[in-house]
XYZ file of C-alpha atoms in Angstrom:
470
model
C 0.000 0.000 0.000
C 1.547 3.296 -1.101
C 1.686 6.469 0.977
C -1.100 8.208 -1.015
C -3.483 5.288 -0.440
C -2.630 5.187 3.279
C -3.310 8.915 3.540
C -6.717 8.551 1.855
C -7.673 5.699 4.169
C -6.577 7.674 7.226
C -8.705 10.659 6.194
C -11.690 8.378 5.499
C -11.298 6.670 8.882
C -11.099 10.040 10.636
C -14.328 11.212 8.928
C -16.099 7.979 9.921
C -14.973 8.290 13.539
C -16.078 11.940 13.767
C -19.420 11.079 12.178
C -19.954 8.202 14.593
C -19.106 10.361 17.574
C -21.585 13.004 16.413
C -24.269 10.392 15.813
C -23.729 8.834 19.215
C -23.684 12.236 20.863
C -27.039 13.170 19.350
C -28.789 9.912 20.193
C -29.619 11.306 23.607
C -31.722 14.319 24.524
C -29.070 15.237 27.086
C -27.769 18.711 26.376
C -28.817 22.338 26.103
C -31.912 23.280 24.124
C -33.385 26.661 23.139
C -37.178 26.796 22.955
C -38.692 28.527 19.945
C -40.947 31.454 20.764
C -41.225 31.307 24.549
C -37.959 32.829 25.769
C -36.787 29.688 27.516
C -33.914 27.217 27.543
C -33.767 23.756 28.992
C -30.741 21.835 30.228
C -31.181 18.036 30.372
C -28.879 15.411 31.840
C -29.874 11.848 32.740
C -33.606 12.787 32.672
C -33.054 15.660 35.127
C -33.685 19.116 33.753
C -33.471 22.795 34.575
C -35.836 25.147 32.749
C -34.676 28.755 32.333
C -36.583 31.949 31.592
C -34.289 34.046 29.398
C -34.011 37.486 27.872
C -31.047 39.099 26.124
C -29.442 39.899 29.463
C -31.096 37.648 32.041
C -31.333 33.951 32.767
C -33.532 32.894 35.680
C -34.255 29.224 36.527
C -37.984 28.500 36.380
C -37.702 24.845 37.437
C -34.553 23.212 38.796
C -33.686 19.512 39.118
C -36.998 18.297 37.741
C -37.661 14.922 36.144
C -38.259 15.489 32.444
C -40.906 12.753 32.123
C -42.866 14.213 35.040
C -43.254 17.528 33.214
C -43.195 16.724 29.489
C -44.059 14.054 26.979
C -41.385 13.529 24.345
C -43.205 13.936 21.033
C -40.210 13.722 18.689
C -36.429 13.801 18.839
C -34.018 13.843 15.931
C -30.430 15.028 16.049
C -30.597 18.717 16.948
C -34.377 19.070 17.150
C -36.593 18.170 20.087
C -40.370 18.416 20.480
C -41.880 18.251 23.952
C -45.493 18.519 25.026
C -46.350 19.871 28.494
C -49.735 18.145 28.492
C -51.695 20.661 26.422
C -52.630 21.071 22.756
C -49.452 23.013 21.872
C -46.132 21.277 21.273
C -42.905 23.008 22.299
C -40.111 22.994 19.707
C -36.451 23.156 20.755
C -33.120 23.468 18.941
C -29.882 22.125 20.380
C -27.030 24.507 21.210
C -23.510 23.620 22.300
C -23.621 25.147 25.756
C -25.493 27.490 28.050
C -24.783 31.184 27.469
C -22.324 32.696 29.902
C -25.023 34.751 31.617
C -26.904 31.541 32.403
C -23.861 29.790 33.839
C -22.828 32.721 36.023
C -26.278 34.105 36.805
C -26.550 35.827 40.152
C -28.767 33.771 42.467
C -29.230 36.738 44.799
C -32.323 38.894 44.326
C -31.645 42.192 42.634
C -34.084 44.993 43.466
C -32.771 47.511 40.937
C -35.828 49.241 39.401
C -33.953 49.749 36.127
C -32.880 46.094 35.859
C -36.299 44.693 36.721
C -38.056 47.067 34.348
C -35.595 46.092 31.635
C -36.420 42.399 32.029
C -40.157 43.136 32.110
C -40.046 45.419 29.060
C -37.812 43.122 26.997
C -39.922 40.060 27.798
C -43.126 41.759 26.673
C -41.357 43.216 23.638
C -40.267 39.769 22.447
C -43.288 37.715 23.435
C -46.493 39.702 23.972
C -48.722 39.104 20.950
C -51.387 41.815 21.124
C -49.872 45.303 21.398
C -51.733 46.509 18.322
C -55.071 44.962 19.284
C -54.899 46.518 22.750
C -53.610 49.896 21.522
C -50.362 49.785 23.496
C -47.374 51.794 22.235
C -44.698 49.758 23.995
C -41.766 51.863 22.809
C -43.413 54.964 24.270
C -43.883 53.153 27.567
C -40.120 52.551 27.693
C -39.290 56.191 26.973
C -41.823 57.575 29.445
C -40.647 55.208 32.175
C -37.028 56.317 32.337
C -37.550 59.389 34.494
C -40.092 57.635 36.720
C -37.670 54.790 37.384
C -35.075 57.255 38.707
C -37.538 58.426 41.363
C -38.564 55.002 42.667
C -37.298 54.520 46.217
C -39.009 51.322 47.422
C -40.422 47.963 46.318
C -43.893 49.301 47.044
C -43.400 52.153 44.594
C -41.967 49.763 42.000
C -44.974 47.452 42.401
C -47.410 50.336 41.915
C -45.447 51.486 38.859
C -45.491 48.028 37.267
C -49.140 47.479 38.191
C -50.174 50.710 36.462
C -48.363 49.679 33.288
C -49.789 46.150 33.215
C -53.334 47.189 34.124
C -53.395 49.428 31.047
C -53.456 46.311 28.847
C -56.828 45.173 30.234
C -55.734 41.601 29.534
C -56.991 39.012 32.019
C -53.938 36.835 31.375
C -51.470 39.518 32.474
C -50.701 39.152 36.164
C -48.105 40.381 38.624
C -47.338 38.093 41.556
C -45.643 39.916 44.443
C -45.377 39.458 48.223
C -48.659 40.109 50.044
C -47.012 42.907 52.030
C -46.883 45.045 48.867
C -50.515 44.692 47.930
C -53.242 47.115 48.950
C -55.477 45.398 51.469
C -59.147 45.782 50.692
C -61.465 46.218 53.626
C -63.803 43.242 53.697
C -67.317 44.535 54.013
C -70.412 42.530 54.788
C -72.020 41.165 51.635
C -75.162 43.027 50.650
C -78.329 40.982 50.187
C -78.777 42.802 46.876
C -75.509 41.483 45.439
C -75.745 37.941 44.158
C -72.865 35.485 43.816
C -72.012 33.006 41.096
C -72.962 30.124 43.382
C -76.346 31.654 44.214
C -77.224 32.225 40.558
C -76.296 28.669 39.543
C -78.203 27.172 42.488
C -81.276 29.200 41.530
C -81.033 28.067 37.906
C -80.884 24.443 39.002
C -83.747 24.698 41.481
C -85.967 26.875 39.273
C -85.525 25.246 35.869
C -84.673 21.579 36.477
C -86.777 18.675 37.701
C -83.761 17.436 39.642
C -80.029 17.618 39.172
C -76.776 15.830 39.880
C -73.264 17.138 40.380
C -69.652 16.052 40.392
C -66.508 17.272 42.153
C -67.978 20.185 44.097
C -70.217 21.200 41.226
C -67.554 21.635 38.538
C -70.228 20.075 36.338
C -73.940 19.746 37.155
C -76.730 18.407 34.981
C -80.409 17.586 34.728
C -83.523 17.954 32.530
C -85.598 21.115 32.205
C -89.080 21.090 33.728
C -91.838 20.398 31.199
C -89.284 20.065 28.413
C -87.269 17.227 26.921
C -84.134 19.373 26.996
C -81.016 18.499 28.968
C -79.009 21.123 30.813
C -75.307 20.979 31.706
C -73.498 23.784 33.536
C -69.688 23.638 33.615
C -68.120 26.131 36.024
C -64.407 25.384 35.462
C -62.224 23.588 32.945
C -60.212 21.843 35.651
C -60.692 19.645 38.737
C -62.353 16.840 36.759
C -60.019 14.120 38.063
C -61.880 11.235 39.665
C -59.867 11.237 42.889
C -62.578 11.302 45.555
C -65.222 8.527 45.468
C -67.233 10.178 48.251
C -69.064 13.033 46.525
C -71.035 13.863 49.684
C -68.160 15.565 51.492
C -68.478 19.223 52.416
C -66.949 21.702 49.986
C -64.052 22.386 52.317
C -63.370 18.733 53.080
C -63.633 17.717 49.426
C -61.128 20.399 48.400
C -58.745 19.293 51.139
C -58.892 15.627 50.103
C -58.629 16.480 46.396
C -55.537 18.636 46.933
C -53.975 15.905 49.050
C -54.194 13.442 46.141
C -53.158 16.080 43.604
C -49.916 16.766 45.453
C -48.811 13.142 44.924
C -49.117 13.394 41.139
C -46.626 14.664 38.577
C -47.708 17.476 36.265
C -48.209 15.170 33.276
C -50.146 12.641 35.365
C -52.420 15.387 36.692
C -53.406 16.343 33.150
C -53.948 12.723 32.128
C -56.146 12.296 35.194
C -58.174 15.356 34.177
C -58.936 13.799 30.784
C -59.779 10.450 32.347
C -62.078 12.287 34.748
C -63.892 13.970 31.849
C -64.407 10.585 30.201
C -65.664 9.110 33.457
C -68.247 11.773 34.205
C -69.399 12.495 30.641
C -70.436 8.888 30.158
C -72.599 9.241 33.274
C -73.994 12.596 32.163
C -74.923 11.430 28.674
C -76.412 8.225 30.042
C -78.770 10.345 32.154
C -79.605 12.657 29.230
C -79.656 10.113 26.394
C -83.437 10.416 25.835
C -83.441 14.209 25.538
C -83.944 15.860 22.149
C -81.475 18.659 22.905
C -78.859 19.813 25.387
C -77.929 23.251 26.704
C -74.263 23.584 27.661
C -73.940 26.568 29.999
C -70.487 28.196 30.013
C -71.631 31.638 31.207
C -69.943 31.233 34.607
C -66.764 29.500 33.401
C -63.523 31.466 33.713
C -61.293 28.798 32.167
C -58.779 26.157 33.179
C -57.197 23.549 30.922
C -57.878 23.786 27.195
C -57.481 20.008 26.924
C -60.398 19.596 29.340
C -62.505 22.060 27.358
C -61.883 20.283 24.068
C -62.340 16.831 25.581
C -65.775 17.992 26.760
C -66.548 19.355 23.295
C -65.608 16.009 21.731
C -68.765 14.508 23.274
C -70.979 16.832 21.217
C -69.501 16.506 17.730
C -69.924 13.783 15.138
C -66.946 14.244 12.829
C -63.240 14.993 12.925
C -62.365 18.575 12.011
C -59.590 21.151 12.121
C -61.105 23.505 14.704
C -58.365 26.021 15.520
C -54.760 27.025 14.952
C -52.101 28.360 17.314
C -48.854 30.265 16.891
C -46.596 31.969 19.436
C -44.947 35.400 19.257
C -41.215 35.182 18.564
C -39.619 38.614 18.411
C -40.888 40.284 15.248
C -42.247 37.002 13.907
C -44.138 33.928 15.066
C -43.493 30.239 15.485
C -44.889 27.868 12.878
C -48.656 27.510 13.039
C -49.924 24.367 14.768
C -53.324 23.072 13.684
C -55.521 21.294 16.205
C -57.709 18.464 14.919
C -60.609 17.450 17.167
C -61.880 13.881 17.099
C -65.319 12.817 18.383
C -65.471 10.860 21.617
C -66.536 7.202 21.428
C -69.940 7.955 22.936
C -71.296 11.227 21.508
C -74.589 12.973 22.132
C -77.048 12.501 19.252
C -79.465 15.400 19.795
C -79.229 19.109 19.089
C -76.632 21.151 20.991
C -76.811 24.759 22.136
C -74.172 26.684 24.100
C -74.719 29.629 26.463
C -71.887 32.168 26.809
C -71.346 35.506 28.528
C -68.532 38.028 28.859
C -67.409 35.926 31.859
C -66.765 32.949 29.573
C -62.985 33.153 29.415
C -59.771 31.430 28.419
C -60.203 27.644 28.092
C -63.997 28.026 28.202
C -63.925 30.270 25.153
C -61.591 27.825 23.417
C -64.558 25.441 23.738
C -66.718 28.172 22.166
C -64.123 28.770 19.434
C -64.172 25.046 18.652
C -67.950 25.062 18.162
C -67.561 27.499 15.247
C -66.324 24.610 13.107
C -69.654 22.839 13.706
C -72.541 24.974 12.387
C -75.075 22.579 13.872
C -74.008 23.756 17.357
C -75.768 27.053 18.113
C -74.398 29.698 20.472
C -76.652 31.948 22.582
C -75.671 34.813 24.899
C -72.966 37.466 24.739
C -69.526 37.353 23.171
C -66.871 35.642 25.266
C -64.127 37.501 27.163
C -61.452 37.471 24.461
C -58.375 35.984 26.219
C -57.290 32.718 24.565
C -53.539 32.353 25.054
C -51.962 30.033 27.557
C -50.487 32.085 30.391
C -46.727 32.473 29.911
C -45.140 32.950 33.344
C -41.857 34.804 33.703
C -39.619 35.859 36.584
C -37.938 39.118 37.552
C -34.487 39.436 39.148
C -36.105 40.610 42.400
C -38.070 37.358 42.730
C -41.446 38.646 41.529
C -43.316 36.778 38.816
C -45.478 38.054 35.994
C -47.433 36.576 33.109
C -48.453 37.538 29.603
C -50.330 36.326 26.514
C -47.888 35.100 23.867
C -50.044 32.681 21.853
C -52.438 33.604 19.055
C -55.471 31.363 18.620
C -57.458 31.564 15.390
C -60.232 29.685 13.649
C -59.289 27.520 10.618
C -59.713 30.544 8.322
C -57.239 32.604 10.350
C -59.782 34.842 12.085
C -58.667 36.001 15.554
C -61.115 36.692 18.387
C -58.753 38.214 20.963
C -60.512 41.079 22.779
C -63.729 40.749 20.732
C -64.392 37.195 21.929
C -66.312 34.422 20.180
C -69.618 35.897 18.986
C -73.001 34.282 19.627
C -75.445 33.540 16.840
C -78.374 34.565 19.041
C -77.414 37.614 21.063
C -78.364 38.428 24.648
C -77.110 41.723 26.064
C -75.439 40.517 29.255
C -73.486 43.113 31.209
C -69.679 42.989 31.154
C -69.733 43.889 34.853
C -69.736 40.620 36.782
C -71.942 41.846 39.630
C -74.476 43.383 37.250
C -74.484 40.161 35.232
C -75.294 38.066 38.291
C -77.932 40.509 39.474
C -79.593 40.524 36.047
C -81.140 37.145 36.835
C -83.219 38.794 39.563
C -85.899 41.227 38.461
C -88.014 42.344 41.390
C -88.718 39.283 43.502
C -88.659 36.848 40.604
C -85.761 34.765 39.310
C -85.593 34.551 35.526
C -82.980 33.142 33.123
C -83.557 34.841 29.774
C -80.870 32.643 28.188
C -82.589 29.354 28.943
C -85.969 30.896 28.113
C -84.693 32.054 24.724
C -83.340 28.601 23.853
C -86.596 26.895 24.875
C -88.574 29.335 22.698
C -86.128 28.741 19.833
C -86.753 24.983 20.100
C -90.520 25.294 20.380
C -90.856 27.660 17.415
C -88.987 25.526 14.932
C -85.494 26.916 15.576
C -86.288 30.373 14.263
C-alpha cells in the first residue's frame, strides 16, 4: 500500500470516527436546548432538567432539578431538534445549542431589586413575546421612553410594584398578572355582603332549582346536569375547565373537606399525570352525564360562569358533542418580530357522543379555556351559540420571573379559527345575542328582576326549540 493510499484511508477513517461520535452524541436528549418562541432554555442530563426563563441579558431558573418525564411528553427527537409537550394542545419545539450562554452559567442567584434592571427584564420580555400590542392599543416603545424618568424616582419595592401594576393594568388583559409578596398589595377592607348582590354560586343554584326537575353534580359542582321542567331538553353547567379528576369517590363531602382531600391526592401526582387524570375524569363523568340525558332531544351547555382552566379539558368535553373529525383552531406563538410555525388542532369525536341538538350559552365571563370550547364550536354549524360574546383571552399564560423574585405573566399565543380569524378582545360571537353586562356583579344581578328569578338565556333557547329553531 503506497503512501497516497494510506493517507486517503486515514482521512476516510477520521471522517467515519467523527461522524460516529456526532451520531452517538445526538442519540440522547441530554444537552442544552433553546425553545422557539417562549424565551426559555432547557438543560437536560440523565432525565433531570433545569428550565430557564431568558431574555437578552437575564437567565432565571424556572424549574430546577426536575424529572423530564414528570413535566413533558417527548413527542419527537431527531439530532438537533426536540419536540416536547407539556400536556396541552401546543407542542414546544427546541433546537440544540452547544452550551449554556455565559449569563446563564454565572447568573446571580441573589435577588436584585434595581428598578432599572427589573423594568428592563419586564419590558424586553413583553417586547419579544407579547402578541397583542396593536389589538390593545399599546405603544410599547413609548412606555419605555416615558418610564425612564419615573424609574429614577422610585425609592421602594412598594413604589416599583405600583409602577409596574399601572403599566400592566393598562393592557386590560386578564392573562397579564403580577405576583408579588402580600405585604406590597393594597389590602381591601372586607365589608359585609349586601343581600342585593348575588354570587355566582347563588345564581347557579337558583337556575338548578328553578328550571330543572332534579339535578346531579360532580366534584364540588364543577359540572352539574339535569332535565328542564316540562321540556325534553337536557341542561349541563360547567363552572371550570379543571378539577375533573376522579380522585374522591365520596361526593357527599363538604366543599371544604372535598377540596382538602382532592388537593392531598393532587400533590402526589406529577404534572403530566395530573393532566392525564383530568382527561380520564372527563371521560368518566361524561359517560354518566350522557347516560342520564340520552333520551333528551337537545342539550344546553352553559359556560356563562366558566372562567377557564385547561384547554385540553374544554376540548375533551366538546368532543362529546360533535360527530366528525375537524380542524377547529390554529395556534402560533410570538417570537420577536415574527411567530413560530402555526400548529393546527384536529378534534376527534369521543366514542360515545350525544345525538341530539346542541346549544351553548356564553357571557362576557366565559374566558380562556372556556372560550376555546366556544371557538371550537364554530367549526360545527349545527351547534348554536346563545348569549354574549366571550371575554377574548385565549392564550396560555406564559409565566416569567424578575431578578427581584417577583413573577409576571403575559399572553404570547395567538389562537385563530381555521380561516385565520382572531377573536382576541372581541371574543367568540353568539349567533343569538343576549345583552349581558360585562360587569360581573351586574351580570349576576340581572337574573333577579323584582322578587322573581328569571334566566332569559334558557328561556330564549326553549322558545327557539318550540318555534322551529327560528
